[in-house]
Amino acid sequence: MKIEEIKHPELKNHINMIYMHEENQNQSAIDKTESEIGEYIKDKEFIISIEDSKPVKIPYANDGQYLVPIFTDEAEYLTGMDYFSLNDMAENKEYAIEKLENYKKLKEDPNFLGYIVNIARVSYIIRTTLL
């Protein structure tokens, strides 16, 4: 699959719905939508920034925890790379198009908090409980 073929408008819609449900403090709707996200991501391919054939890790806090950025389309990937122009990730121009299940070992790492979607714009975290 080519980078320009990756598109995930449904995931973006789910994420927008979660933000709306949070504003309305509707936890049951949030839970339902997160469950739908978990089902959606199972068989979909995403753009994943890589370095030395491994996903790039974004440090979270100071205790070794991290997130892995994923991107839902080419525009978000390019924007995300611009977003990181002031740190080490700016030098990273490699990416992979893969299913998240290909990185099962990440879920076993207690420091892995999940995938952050479209970090420069949406900044939604797919927690490991949804994987």
Coordinates of C-alpha atoms in Angstrom, one line a residue:
M1 CA 0.0 0.0 0.0
K2 CA 1.2 3.5 -0.8
I3 CA 1.2 6.4 1.6
E4 CA -1.3 8.4 -0.4
E5 CA -3.8 5.5 -0.2
I6 CA -3.9 5.6 3.6
K7 CA -7.0 7.4 4.8
H8 CA -9.0 7.0 8.0
P9 CA -11.9 9.4 8.1
E10 CA -13.9 7.0 10.2
L11 CA -11.3 7.0 13.0
K12 CA -11.2 10.8 12.9
N13 CA -15.0 10.9 13.2
H14 CA -14.8 8.5 16.2
I15 CA -12.2 10.7 17.9
N16 CA -14.3 13.9 17.3
M17 CA -17.3 12.1 18.8
I18 CA -15.2 11.2 21.9
Y19 CA -14.4 14.9 22.4
M20 CA -18.1 15.8 22.1
H21 CA -19.1 13.1 24.5
E22 CA -16.4 14.3 27.0
E23 CA -17.9 17.8 26.8
N24 CA -21.3 16.3 27.6
Q25 CA -19.8 14.1 30.3
N26 CA -21.3 11.1 28.7
Q27 CA -19.1 8.2 29.9
S28 CA -21.2 5.4 28.4
A29 CA -21.0 7.0 24.9
I30 CA -17.2 7.5 25.4
D31 CA -16.9 3.8 26.3
K32 CA -19.0 2.7 23.3
T33 CA -17.0 4.9 20.9
E34 CA -13.7 3.7 22.3
S35 CA -14.8 0.2 21.8
E36 CA -15.6 1.0 18.2
I37 CA -12.1 2.5 17.8
G38 CA -10.6 -0.7 19.2
E39 CA -12.5 -2.7 16.6
Y40 CA -11.7 -0.3 13.8
I41 CA -7.9 -0.3 14.3
K42 CA -7.6 -4.1 14.4
D43 CA -7.3 -4.6 10.7
K44 CA -6.3 -1.2 9.4
E45 CA -2.9 0.0 8.3
F46 CA -1.5 3.2 9.6
I47 CA 1.5 5.4 8.8
I48 CA 4.1 4.8 11.5
S49 CA 7.3 6.8 11.8
I50 CA 10.2 4.5 12.2
E51 CA 13.9 4.6 12.9
D52 CA 16.1 1.6 12.5
S53 CA 13.0 -0.4 11.6
K54 CA 11.4 0.4 15.0
P55 CA 8.6 2.8 15.8
V56 CA 9.7 6.2 16.9
K57 CA 9.0 6.8 20.6
I58 CA 7.8 10.1 22.1
P59 CA 8.8 10.5 25.7
Y60 CA 5.9 11.1 28.1
A61 CA 6.8 12.6 31.5
N62 CA 10.3 11.9 33.0
D63 CA 9.9 8.3 34.1
G64 CA 10.6 6.4 30.9
Q65 CA 7.0 6.2 29.7
Y66 CA 6.4 6.9 26.0
L67 CA 3.9 7.1 23.2
V68 CA 4.2 6.0 19.6
P69 CA 2.9 8.4 17.0
I70 CA 0.7 7.1 14.2
F71 CA -0.8 9.0 11.3
T72 CA -4.1 8.6 9.5
D73 CA -3.1 10.0 6.2
E74 CA -0.2 11.5 4.3
A75 CA -1.1 15.1 5.2
E76 CA -1.1 14.3 8.9
Y77 CA 2.2 12.6 8.5
L78 CA 3.8 15.6 6.8
T79 CA 2.3 17.9 9.4
G80 CA 3.5 15.7 12.2
M81 CA 7.1 15.7 10.8
D82 CA 6.9 19.5 10.7
Y83 CA 5.7 19.6 14.3
F84 CA 8.8 17.8 15.4
S85 CA 11.2 20.2 13.5
L86 CA 12.8 21.2 16.8
N87 CA 13.7 17.8 18.1
D88 CA 15.3 14.5 17.1
M89 CA 12.3 13.2 15.2
A90 CA 12.8 16.0 12.6
E91 CA 15.7 14.0 11.2
N92 CA 13.5 10.9 10.9
K93 CA 12.1 10.7 7.4
E94 CA 11.3 7.0 7.3
Y95 CA 7.9 5.5 7.7
A96 CA 6.2 2.2 7.5
I97 CA 2.6 1.4 6.6
E98 CA 1.6 -1.4 8.8
K99 CA -1.1 -2.8 11.1
L100 CA -0.7 -2.0 14.8
E101 CA -0.8 -5.7 15.6
N102 CA 2.7 -6.0 14.0
Y103 CA 4.0 -4.2 17.1
K104 CA 2.6 -6.5 19.7
K105 CA 5.8 -6.4 21.8
L106 CA 5.2 -2.8 22.5
K107 CA 2.0 -3.7 24.4
E108 CA 4.1 -5.9 26.7
D109 CA 6.3 -3.0 27.7
P110 CA 4.9 -1.3 30.9
N111 CA 6.3 2.0 29.8
F112 CA 4.3 2.0 26.5
L113 CA 1.2 4.1 27.1
G114 CA -0.3 3.7 23.6
Y115 CA -0.4 5.3 20.2
I116 CA -0.9 9.0 19.7
V117 CA -2.9 9.8 16.6
N118 CA -2.0 12.8 14.5
I119 CA 0.0 14.4 17.2
A120 CA 0.2 17.8 15.5
R121 CA -3.6 18.2 15.3
V122 CA -5.8 15.7 17.0
S123 CA -3.6 14.4 19.8
Y124 CA -5.8 11.5 20.8
I125 CA -4.2 8.6 22.6
I126 CA -5.2 5.0 21.7
R127 CA -4.5 3.4 25.1
T128 CA -3.1 -0.1 25.3
T129 CA -6.4 -1.3 26.7
L130 CA -7.9 -0.8 23.3
L131 CA -5.3 -2.7 21.4

